[in-house]
Amino acid sequence: MSNSRTPEILVTGGAGFIGANFVRRRLASDPGARVCVLDALTYAGNRESVADLESDGRLHFVHGDIRDGELVLGLLRERSIRTIVHFAAESHVDRSILGPDAFVDTNVVGTHELLKAARTVWLDEAPGTHRFHHVSTDEVYGSLEPDDPAFSETTPYAPNSPYAASKAASDHLVRAYQHTFGLETTTSNCSNNYGPFQFPEKLIPLVLMNMLAGKSLPIYGDGSNVRDWLFVEDHCRGIEAILERGAPGRVYNIGGLNEQRNIDLVRLLCEVVDGRLSGDAELAERFPDCPASRGDRCDSLITFVKDRPGHDRRYAIDATRIENELGFRPVETFETGLAKTVDWYLANGEWCARIADGSYREWIDRQYAERTETFPNQPKRVAR
Ligand code: NAD
Ligand code: TDX
């Protein structure tokens, strides 16, 4: 079933956190839009996150790997695709420390397979309008000291984790395909996202699901590392602005204008959950192990654990370029975004239960068992 009004786009990693939000938003905002999702459904991919969209024929789901060059070539040719929005990646820093190989395979080799296929079809076989948008991260710029200026698009690359290094390598390949072959590419380097459908290995959904289950909230080191947080729908709006108005070859930083210390963020999240559960008998009954259901505070679950090796101190984004050139600014505040996120996780118990199955819990428990050793002189509490 095809609708000829809007050309179909290829979204890699569309069953992951940000990809699923992007696909949902695109199909909801344009009745003529069609999307082909290519996703390998790794531990982080969930077809359920987009399954409800498949019924009207506007979403075509392909269970496959971006490293499969023949598959990608076939999709570009047969579905006449002229736009790729590339989210697919191994995305978790802690996993990249435990096992870097998958990060090089997917993030570097996988991105290169996509670029090769795009070059073959869009430049050699059927030249014309096209766009390869590469979704990347602020982690490629390394770590900031407290008084350093925020990352801009001209900040030199200094990736610190295997994850960041693999994303940096993929950014360089995208740049090289634009510069050398004339492939029309754009890249966005974004700060930490949060919101619906995020896999609960990342800080916000992990501590949220743990507090609802009455489990400890692990804070790495002393909790004073700083991240810039962006509500996922704002990230998707930023990517849309780049697709619509961004110049080929241009790189855009996307940020939330919202720097938070981890400990402050977790305390704020605890307050939101305390507020939701304390006055709601039905929620308290659904989450009997959450301290807030007994009138206690969720921050009683905070536990400081061994730090992440090479843990970056601070990320911050200078988003002047995307604001001045494309008129993009995030619309959510941290308070409104967190409230929407908490409400989504409270309302989507089935999604959470499917994710938090045996293998997930096993991984999390093993991961945190290794972190029980605490830092010497580690504070039990960090001042508010
Ligand atoms: P995610 O881990 O939630 O999802 C990744 C998706 O990619 C999953 O659906 C997975 O199945 C799929 N995938 C993995 N390997 C694949 C392969 N070889 N072939 C096809 N599909 C594959 O990731 P996310 O948090 O949604 O991040 C999406 C993109 O945004 C990534 O490129 C990431 O580097 C970038 N990014 C993420 C954040 C963040 O805060 N989460 C911030 C900035 C940039
Ligand atoms: O249990 C935890 N305790 C904790 O203190 C976890 C999982 C994290 N942390 C800390 C580490 C970081 O300082 O919280 C901060 C955020 O951690 P993550 O959610 O793992 O994100 P981060 O490492 O900052 O990387 C994220 O942002 C950039 C995404 O995972 C990347 O995909 C994205 O590119």
mmCIF file of N, CA and C in Angstrom, residues 242-363:
data_model
loop_
_atom_site.group_PDB
_atom_site.id
_atom_site.type_symbol
_atom_site.label_atom_id
_atom_site.label_comp_id
_atom_site.label_asym_id
_atom_site.label_seq_id
_atom_site.Cartn_x
_atom_site.Cartn_y
_atom_site.Cartn_z
ATOM 1 N N ILE A 242 16.412 19.987 10.687
ATOM 2 C CA ILE A 242 17.622 19.796 9.865
ATOM 3 C C ILE A 242 17.251 19.168 8.520
ATOM 4 N N LEU A 243 16.353 18.177 8.555
ATOM 5 C CA LEU A 243 15.944 17.542 7.298
ATOM 6 C C LEU A 243 15.273 18.552 6.374
ATOM 7 N N GLU A 244 14.466 19.450 6.975
ATOM 8 C CA GLU A 244 13.710 20.408 6.150
ATOM 9 C C GLU A 244 14.568 21.569 5.679
ATOM 10 N N ARG A 245 15.410 22.097 6.595
ATOM 11 C CA ARG A 245 16.067 23.372 6.285
ATOM 12 C C ARG A 245 17.582 23.335 6.418
ATOM 13 N N GLY A 246 18.134 22.208 6.867
ATOM 14 C CA GLY A 246 19.581 22.137 7.089
ATOM 15 C C GLY A 246 20.350 22.070 5.775
ATOM 16 N N ALA A 247 21.551 22.638 5.796
ATOM 17 C CA ALA A 247 22.365 22.663 4.572
ATOM 18 C C ALA A 247 23.174 21.370 4.459
ATOM 19 N N PRO A 248 23.234 20.762 3.275
ATOM 20 C CA PRO A 248 24.068 19.571 3.099
ATOM 21 C C PRO A 248 25.505 19.861 3.536
ATOM 22 N N GLY A 249 26.096 18.884 4.224
ATOM 23 C CA GLY A 249 27.471 19.041 4.701
ATOM 24 C C GLY A 249 27.564 19.714 6.064
ATOM 25 N N ARG A 250 26.430 20.196 6.593
ATOM 26 C CA ARG A 250 26.456 20.959 7.835
ATOM 27 C C ARG A 250 26.269 20.028 9.030
ATOM 28 N N VAL A 251 26.918 20.408 10.131
ATOM 29 C CA VAL A 251 26.777 19.704 11.411
ATOM 30 C C VAL A 251 26.033 20.623 12.368
ATOM 31 N N TYR A 252 25.094 20.075 13.133
ATOM 32 C CA TYR A 252 24.323 20.870 14.094
ATOM 33 C C TYR A 252 24.361 20.213 15.464
ATOM 34 N N ASN A 253 24.715 20.993 16.481
ATOM 35 C CA ASN A 253 24.580 20.512 17.860
ATOM 36 C C ASN A 253 23.144 20.749 18.330
ATOM 37 N N ILE A 254 22.604 19.765 19.049
ATOM 38 C CA ILE A 254 21.248 19.911 19.616
ATOM 39 C C ILE A 254 21.348 19.682 21.119
ATOM 40 N N GLY A 255 20.829 20.622 21.900
ATOM 41 C CA GLY A 255 20.918 20.476 23.355
ATOM 42 C C GLY A 255 19.646 20.931 24.042
ATOM 43 N N GLY A 256 19.584 20.651 25.343
ATOM 44 C CA GLY A 256 18.374 20.960 26.098
ATOM 45 C C GLY A 256 18.472 22.248 26.895
ATOM 46 N N LEU A 257 19.618 22.946 26.836
ATOM 47 C CA LEU A 257 19.837 24.157 27.642
ATOM 48 C C LEU A 257 19.551 23.824 29.091
ATOM 49 N N ASN A 258 19.989 22.657 29.526
ATOM 50 C CA ASN A 258 19.502 22.096 30.780
ATOM 51 C C ASN A 258 20.568 21.197 31.415
ATOM 52 N N GLU A 259 21.585 21.835 32.024
ATOM 53 C CA GLU A 259 22.651 21.062 32.677
ATOM 54 C C GLU A 259 22.219 20.671 34.091
ATOM 55 N N GLN A 260 22.435 19.413 34.433
ATOM 56 C CA GLN A 260 22.049 18.908 35.759
ATOM 57 C C GLN A 260 23.141 17.989 36.297
ATOM 58 N N ARG A 261 23.432 18.104 37.599
ATOM 59 C CA ARG A 261 24.260 17.075 38.239
ATOM 60 C C ARG A 261 23.402 15.816 38.391
ATOM 61 N N ASN A 262 24.039 14.655 38.253
ATOM 62 C CA ASN A 262 23.262 13.413 38.341
ATOM 63 C C ASN A 262 22.484 13.316 39.646
ATOM 64 N N ILE A 263 23.122 13.683 40.752
ATOM 65 C CA ILE A 263 22.458 13.542 42.053
ATOM 66 C C ILE A 263 21.229 14.459 42.142
ATOM 67 N N ASP A 264 21.339 15.655 41.581
ATOM 68 C CA ASP A 264 20.194 16.572 41.620
ATOM 69 C C ASP A 264 19.049 16.040 40.765
ATOM 70 N N LEU A 265 19.431 15.486 39.614
ATOM 71 C CA LEU A 265 18.417 14.923 38.713
ATOM 72 C C LEU A 265 17.661 13.789 39.419
ATOM 73 N N VAL A 266 18.425 12.898 40.057
ATOM 74 C CA VAL A 266 17.774 11.729 40.680
ATOM 75 C C VAL A 266 16.885 12.208 41.841
ATOM 76 N N ARG A 267 17.344 13.187 42.579
ATOM 77 C CA ARG A 267 16.500 13.702 43.676
ATOM 78 C C ARG A 267 15.208 14.323 43.135
ATOM 79 N N LEU A 268 15.331 15.051 42.035
ATOM 80 C CA LEU A 268 14.138 15.663 41.437
ATOM 81 C C LEU A 268 13.160 14.582 40.982
ATOM 82 N N LEU A 269 13.711 13.544 40.360
ATOM 83 C CA LEU A 269 12.865 12.440 39.897
ATOM 84 C C LEU A 269 12.173 11.770 41.094
ATOM 85 N N CYS A 270 12.903 11.620 42.187
ATOM 86 C CA CYS A 270 12.314 11.041 43.401
ATOM 87 C C CYS A 270 11.135 11.905 43.871
ATOM 88 N N GLU A 271 11.318 13.216 43.830
ATOM 89 C CA GLU A 271 10.229 14.099 44.283
ATOM 90 C C GLU A 271 9.001 13.958 43.394
ATOM 91 N N VAL A 272 9.224 13.838 42.077
ATOM 92 C CA VAL A 272 8.078 13.692 41.166
ATOM 93 C C VAL A 272 7.330 12.395 41.489
ATOM 94 N N VAL A 273 8.070 11.301 41.683
ATOM 95 C CA VAL A 273 7.405 10.016 41.958
ATOM 96 C C VAL A 273 6.740 10.057 43.343
ATOM 97 N N ASP A 274 7.409 10.645 44.334
ATOM 98 C CA ASP A 274 6.780 10.792 45.659
ATOM 99 C C ASP A 274 5.431 11.481 45.507
ATOM 100 N N GLY A 275 5.424 12.563 44.740
ATOM 101 C CA GLY A 275 4.185 13.341 44.569
ATOM 102 C C GLY A 275 3.101 12.538 43.872
ATOM 103 N N ARG A 276 3.491 11.760 42.841
ATOM 104 C CA ARG A 276 2.475 11.002 42.087
ATOM 105 C C ARG A 276 1.866 9.893 42.948
ATOM 106 N N LEU A 277 2.711 9.166 43.692
ATOM 107 C CA LEU A 277 2.210 7.969 44.377
ATOM 108 C C LEU A 277 1.585 8.266 45.735
ATOM 109 N N SER A 278 2.065 9.344 46.395
ATOM 110 C CA SER A 278 1.603 9.537 47.774
ATOM 111 C C SER A 278 0.106 9.836 47.844
ATOM 112 N N GLY A 279 -0.423 10.530 46.824
ATOM 113 C CA GLY A 279 -1.850 10.860 46.926
ATOM 114 C C GLY A 279 -2.731 9.970 46.071
ATOM 115 N N ASP A 280 -2.233 8.839 45.615
ATOM 116 C CA ASP A 280 -2.992 8.047 44.646
ATOM 117 C C ASP A 280 -3.040 6.580 45.090
ATOM 118 N N ALA A 281 -4.172 6.187 45.647
ATOM 119 C CA ALA A 281 -4.286 4.839 46.225
ATOM 120 C C ALA A 281 -4.117 3.756 45.155
ATOM 121 N N GLU A 282 -4.621 4.041 43.951
ATOM 122 C CA GLU A 282 -4.541 3.026 42.898
ATOM 123 C C GLU A 282 -3.082 2.778 42.479
ATOM 124 N N LEU A 283 -2.317 3.891 42.322
ATOM 125 C CA LEU A 283 -0.899 3.732 41.978
ATOM 126 C C LEU A 283 -0.146 3.060 43.113
ATOM 127 N N ALA A 284 -0.458 3.453 44.345
ATOM 128 C CA ALA A 284 0.223 2.854 45.508
ATOM 129 C C ALA A 284 -0.022 1.352 45.544
ATOM 130 N N GLU A 285 -1.205 0.942 45.147
ATOM 131 C CA GLU A 285 -1.518 -0.498 45.130
ATOM 132 C C GLU A 285 -0.753 -1.212 44.013
ATOM 133 N N ARG A 286 -0.579 -0.511 42.868
ATOM 134 C CA ARG A 286 0.153 -1.133 41.750
ATOM 135 C C ARG A 286 1.641 -1.245 42.033
ATOM 136 N N PHE A 287 2.175 -0.311 42.840
ATOM 137 C CA PHE A 287 3.618 -0.314 43.126
ATOM 138 C C PHE A 287 3.854 -0.399 44.633
ATOM 139 N N PRO A 288 3.507 -1.548 45.233
ATOM 140 C CA PRO A 288 3.568 -1.644 46.694
ATOM 141 C C PRO A 288 4.989 -1.564 47.255
ATOM 142 N N ASP A 289 6.000 -1.866 46.412
ATOM 143 C CA ASP A 289 7.381 -1.852 46.909
ATOM 144 C C ASP A 289 8.037 -0.473 46.829
ATOM 145 N N CYS A 290 7.347 0.468 46.212
ATOM 146 C CA CYS A 290 7.903 1.823 46.115
ATOM 147 C C CYS A 290 7.746 2.517 47.481
ATOM 148 N N PRO A 291 8.821 3.134 47.997
ATOM 149 C CA PRO A 291 8.709 3.777 49.312
ATOM 150 C C PRO A 291 7.567 4.789 49.376
ATOM 151 N N ALA A 292 7.318 5.492 48.256
ATOM 152 C CA ALA A 292 6.264 6.518 48.254
ATOM 153 C C ALA A 292 4.882 5.925 48.510
ATOM 154 N N SER A 293 4.723 4.642 48.195
ATOM 155 C CA SER A 293 3.422 3.999 48.433
ATOM 156 C C SER A 293 3.151 3.811 49.925
ATOM 157 N N ARG A 294 4.230 3.846 50.731
ATOM 158 C CA ARG A 294 4.078 3.700 52.190
ATOM 159 C C ARG A 294 4.212 5.046 52.889
ATOM 160 N N GLY A 295 4.275 6.127 52.088
ATOM 161 C CA GLY A 295 4.454 7.456 52.680
ATOM 162 C C GLY A 295 5.912 7.795 52.944
ATOM 163 N N ASP A 296 6.857 6.912 52.515
ATOM 164 C CA ASP A 296 8.292 7.222 52.654
ATOM 165 C C ASP A 296 8.773 7.955 51.403
ATOM 166 N N ARG A 297 10.061 8.345 51.439
ATOM 167 C CA ARG A 297 10.610 9.085 50.303
ATOM 168 C C ARG A 297 11.464 8.172 49.432
ATOM 169 N N CYS A 298 11.337 8.344 48.106
ATOM 170 C CA CYS A 298 12.136 7.517 47.182
ATOM 171 C C CYS A 298 13.619 7.802 47.314
ATOM 172 N N ASP A 299 14.004 9.004 47.763
ATOM 173 C CA ASP A 299 15.453 9.264 47.831
ATOM 174 C C ASP A 299 16.130 8.432 48.920
ATOM 175 N N SER A 300 15.336 7.739 49.750
ATOM 176 C CA SER A 300 15.940 6.817 50.722
ATOM 177 C C SER A 300 16.613 5.639 50.009
ATOM 178 N N LEU A 301 16.309 5.444 48.714
ATOM 179 C CA LEU A 301 16.890 4.329 47.955
ATOM 180 C C LEU A 301 18.226 4.693 47.294
ATOM 181 N N ILE A 302 18.621 5.963 47.355
ATOM 182 C CA ILE A 302 19.852 6.391 46.674
ATOM 183 C C ILE A 302 21.065 5.694 47.288
ATOM 184 N N THR A 303 21.892 5.108 46.405
ATOM 185 C CA THR A 303 23.109 4.412 46.844
ATOM 186 C C THR A 303 24.266 4.855 45.949
ATOM 187 N N PHE A 304 25.356 5.292 46.567
ATOM 188 C CA PHE A 304 26.532 5.672 45.772
ATOM 189 C C PHE A 304 27.359 4.426 45.496
ATOM 190 N N VAL A 305 27.692 4.195 44.225
ATOM 191 C CA VAL A 305 28.420 2.975 43.839
ATOM 192 C C VAL A 305 29.705 3.347 43.105
ATOM 193 N N LYS A 306 30.508 2.319 42.882
ATOM 194 C CA LYS A 306 31.789 2.490 42.191
ATOM 195 C C LYS A 306 31.594 3.238 40.866
ATOM 196 N N ASP A 307 32.512 4.100 40.560
ATOM 197 C CA ASP A 307 32.350 4.945 39.382
ATOM 198 C C ASP A 307 32.569 4.177 38.085
ATOM 199 N N ARG A 308 32.056 4.747 37.001
ATOM 200 C CA ARG A 308 32.318 4.240 35.649
ATOM 201 C C ARG A 308 33.772 4.578 35.288
ATOM 202 N N PRO A 309 34.548 3.617 34.769
ATOM 203 C CA PRO A 309 35.931 3.954 34.363
ATOM 204 C C PRO A 309 35.913 5.051 33.296
ATOM 205 N N GLY A 310 36.774 6.046 33.482
ATOM 206 C CA GLY A 310 36.885 7.120 32.477
ATOM 207 C C GLY A 310 35.662 8.018 32.403
ATOM 208 N N HIS A 311 34.865 8.040 33.443
ATOM 209 C CA HIS A 311 33.581 8.756 33.469
ATOM 210 C C HIS A 311 33.746 10.239 33.119
ATOM 211 N N ASP A 312 33.146 10.685 32.030
ATOM 212 C CA ASP A 312 33.228 12.100 31.640
ATOM 213 C C ASP A 312 32.562 12.979 32.692
ATOM 214 N N ARG A 313 33.217 14.094 33.042
ATOM 215 C CA ARG A 313 32.690 14.956 34.111
ATOM 216 C C ARG A 313 31.466 15.753 33.684
ATOM 217 N N ARG A 314 31.589 16.371 32.542
ATOM 218 C CA ARG A 314 30.501 17.307 32.202
ATOM 219 C C ARG A 314 30.319 17.396 30.690
ATOM 220 N N TYR A 315 29.056 17.435 30.258
ATOM 221 C CA TYR A 315 28.718 17.755 28.867
ATOM 222 C C TYR A 315 27.824 18.988 28.874
ATOM 223 N N ALA A 316 28.028 19.869 27.908
ATOM 224 C CA ALA A 316 27.145 21.027 27.734
ATOM 225 C C ALA A 316 27.162 21.414 26.271
ATOM 226 N N ILE A 317 26.039 21.873 25.780
ATOM 227 C CA ILE A 317 25.893 22.142 24.342
ATOM 228 C C ILE A 317 25.691 23.628 24.087
ATOM 229 N N ASP A 318 26.466 24.157 23.156
ATOM 230 C CA ASP A 318 26.209 25.490 22.625
ATOM 231 C C ASP A 318 25.334 25.294 21.386
ATOM 232 N N ALA A 319 24.068 25.637 21.511
ATOM 233 C CA ALA A 319 23.121 25.351 20.430
ATOM 234 C C ALA A 319 22.827 26.588 19.577
ATOM 235 N N THR A 320 23.777 27.515 19.545
ATOM 236 C CA THR A 320 23.562 28.774 18.811
ATOM 237 C C THR A 320 23.294 28.527 17.323
ATOM 238 N N ARG A 321 24.061 27.595 16.722
ATOM 239 C CA ARG A 321 23.931 27.418 15.264
ATOM 240 C C ARG A 321 22.525 26.959 14.881
ATOM 241 N N ILE A 322 22.021 25.938 15.541
ATOM 242 C CA ILE A 322 20.707 25.416 15.111
ATOM 243 C C ILE A 322 19.603 26.434 15.413
ATOM 244 N N GLU A 323 19.806 27.237 16.450
ATOM 245 C CA GLU A 323 18.802 28.260 16.757
ATOM 246 C C GLU A 323 18.858 29.388 15.717
ATOM 247 N N ASN A 324 20.063 29.874 15.419
ATOM 248 C CA ASN A 324 20.180 31.005 14.487
ATOM 249 C C ASN A 324 19.869 30.613 13.047
ATOM 250 N N GLU A 325 20.345 29.434 12.629
ATOM 251 C CA GLU A 325 20.181 29.071 11.211
ATOM 252 C C GLU A 325 18.840 28.408 10.915
ATOM 253 N N LEU A 326 18.326 27.633 11.885
ATOM 254 C CA LEU A 326 17.107 26.855 11.598
ATOM 255 C C LEU A 326 15.932 27.246 12.493
ATOM 256 N N GLY A 327 16.152 28.163 13.430
ATOM 257 C CA GLY A 327 15.068 28.628 14.303
ATOM 258 C C GLY A 327 14.600 27.568 15.280
ATOM 259 N N PHE A 328 15.494 26.617 15.613
ATOM 260 C CA PHE A 328 15.065 25.546 16.532
ATOM 261 C C PHE A 328 15.480 25.823 17.959
ATOM 262 N N ARG A 329 14.515 25.668 18.875
ATOM 263 C CA ARG A 329 14.755 25.675 20.329
ATOM 264 C C ARG A 329 13.884 24.600 20.950
ATOM 265 N N PRO A 330 14.365 23.920 21.986
ATOM 266 C CA PRO A 330 13.482 22.935 22.640
ATOM 267 C C PRO A 330 12.262 23.613 23.255
ATOM 268 N N VAL A 331 11.141 22.902 23.285
ATOM 269 C CA VAL A 331 9.930 23.497 23.871
ATOM 270 C C VAL A 331 9.682 23.002 25.299
ATOM 271 N N GLU A 332 10.178 21.821 25.643
ATOM 272 C CA GLU A 332 9.907 21.299 26.989
ATOM 273 C C GLU A 332 10.915 21.849 27.997
ATOM 274 N N THR A 333 10.447 22.141 29.199
ATOM 275 C CA THR A 333 11.362 22.411 30.308
ATOM 276 C C THR A 333 11.686 21.060 30.949
ATOM 277 N N PHE A 334 12.671 21.042 31.849
ATOM 278 C CA PHE A 334 12.997 19.767 32.499
ATOM 279 C C PHE A 334 11.809 19.293 33.342
ATOM 280 N N GLU A 335 11.126 20.229 33.958
ATOM 281 C CA GLU A 335 9.984 19.855 34.814
ATOM 282 C C GLU A 335 8.864 19.230 33.971
ATOM 283 N N THR A 336 8.517 19.861 32.839
ATOM 284 C CA THR A 336 7.418 19.306 32.029
ATOM 285 C C THR A 336 7.847 17.992 31.378
ATOM 286 N N GLY A 337 9.097 17.932 30.937
ATOM 287 C CA GLY A 337 9.579 16.702 30.294
ATOM 288 C C GLY A 337 9.633 15.542 31.271
ATOM 289 N N LEU A 338 10.130 15.817 32.479
ATOM 290 C CA LEU A 338 10.198 14.734 33.484
ATOM 291 C C LEU A 338 8.805 14.268 33.869
ATOM 292 N N ALA A 339 7.877 15.227 34.022
ATOM 293 C CA ALA A 339 6.504 14.847 34.386
ATOM 294 C C ALA A 339 5.906 13.947 33.302
ATOM 295 N N LYS A 340 6.108 14.316 32.033
ATOM 296 C CA LYS A 340 5.578 13.481 30.930
ATOM 297 C C LYS A 340 6.224 12.094 30.941
ATOM 298 N N THR A 341 7.516 12.073 31.244
ATOM 299 C CA THR A 341 8.239 10.794 31.249
ATOM 300 C C THR A 341 7.718 9.891 32.363
ATOM 301 N N VAL A 342 7.616 10.439 33.569
ATOM 302 C CA VAL A 342 7.125 9.637 34.702
ATOM 303 C C VAL A 342 5.715 9.139 34.393
ATOM 304 N N ASP A 343 4.865 10.013 33.878
ATOM 305 C CA ASP A 343 3.491 9.597 33.590
ATOM 306 C C ASP A 343 3.467 8.489 32.535
ATOM 307 N N TRP A 344 4.361 8.572 31.545
ATOM 308 C CA TRP A 344 4.382 7.535 30.510
ATOM 309 C C TRP A 344 4.789 6.182 31.109
ATOM 310 N N TYR A 345 5.810 6.166 31.950
ATOM 311 C CA TYR A 345 6.250 4.886 32.537
ATOM 312 C C TYR A 345 5.180 4.339 33.493
ATOM 313 N N LEU A 346 4.479 5.236 34.193
ATOM 314 C CA LEU A 346 3.406 4.758 35.084
ATOM 315 C C LEU A 346 2.253 4.169 34.273
ATOM 316 N N ALA A 347 2.006 4.743 33.104
ATOM 317 C CA ALA A 347 0.849 4.307 32.305
ATOM 318 C C ALA A 347 1.181 3.126 31.398
ATOM 319 N N ASN A 348 2.458 2.780 31.267
ATOM 320 C CA ASN A 348 2.842 1.745 30.301
ATOM 321 C C ASN A 348 3.543 0.579 30.984
ATOM 322 N N GLY A 349 2.859 0.063 32.004
ATOM 323 C CA GLY A 349 3.402 -1.041 32.779
ATOM 324 C C GLY A 349 3.689 -2.270 31.933
ATOM 325 N N GLU A 350 2.856 -2.497 30.902
ATOM 326 C CA GLU A 350 3.060 -3.703 30.075
ATOM 327 C C GLU A 350 4.369 -3.613 29.306
ATOM 328 N N TRP A 351 4.633 -2.434 28.737
ATOM 329 C CA TRP A 351 5.894 -2.231 27.998
ATOM 330 C C TRP A 351 7.062 -2.454 28.951
ATOM 331 N N CYS A 352 6.966 -1.867 30.148
ATOM 332 C CA CYS A 352 8.067 -1.989 31.127
ATOM 333 C C CYS A 352 8.241 -3.452 31.536
ATOM 334 N N ALA A 353 7.132 -4.153 31.738
ATOM 335 C CA ALA A 353 7.230 -5.549 32.185
ATOM 336 C C ALA A 353 7.887 -6.411 31.122
ATOM 337 N N ARG A 354 7.536 -6.150 29.851
ATOM 338 C CA ARG A 354 8.152 -6.928 28.756
ATOM 339 C C ARG A 354 9.650 -6.673 28.694
ATOM 340 N N ILE A 355 10.042 -5.404 28.911
ATOM 341 C CA ILE A 355 11.461 -5.063 28.844
ATOM 342 C C ILE A 355 12.210 -5.681 30.028
ATOM 343 N N ALA A 356 11.601 -5.525 31.204
ATOM 344 C CA ALA A 356 12.286 -5.960 32.432
ATOM 345 C C ALA A 356 12.115 -7.459 32.639
ATOM 346 N N ASP A 357 12.370 -8.210 31.568
ATOM 347 C CA ASP A 357 12.221 -9.660 31.685
ATOM 348 C C ASP A 357 13.476 -10.245 32.346
ATOM 349 N N GLY A 358 13.563 -11.553 32.376
ATOM 350 C CA GLY A 358 14.664 -12.212 33.074
ATOM 351 C C GLY A 358 16.039 -11.774 32.617
ATOM 352 N N SER A 359 16.235 -11.689 31.283
ATOM 353 C CA SER A 359 17.588 -11.401 30.807
ATOM 354 C C SER A 359 17.997 -9.977 31.162
ATOM 355 N N TYR A 360 17.052 -9.047 31.113
ATOM 356 C CA TYR A 360 17.384 -7.662 31.476
ATOM 357 C C TYR A 360 17.757 -7.577 32.955
ATOM 358 N N ARG A 361 16.920 -8.160 33.789
ATOM 359 C CA ARG A 361 17.163 -8.086 35.240
ATOM 360 C C ARG A 361 18.497 -8.741 35.593
ATOM 361 N N GLU A 362 18.773 -9.870 34.897
ATOM 362 C CA GLU A 362 20.038 -10.584 35.135
ATOM 363 C C GLU A 362 21.229 -9.663 34.815
ATOM 364 N N TRP A 363 21.139 -8.956 33.665
ATOM 365 C CA TRP A 363 22.239 -8.072 33.249
ATOM 366 C C TRP A 363 22.418 -6.937 34.249
#
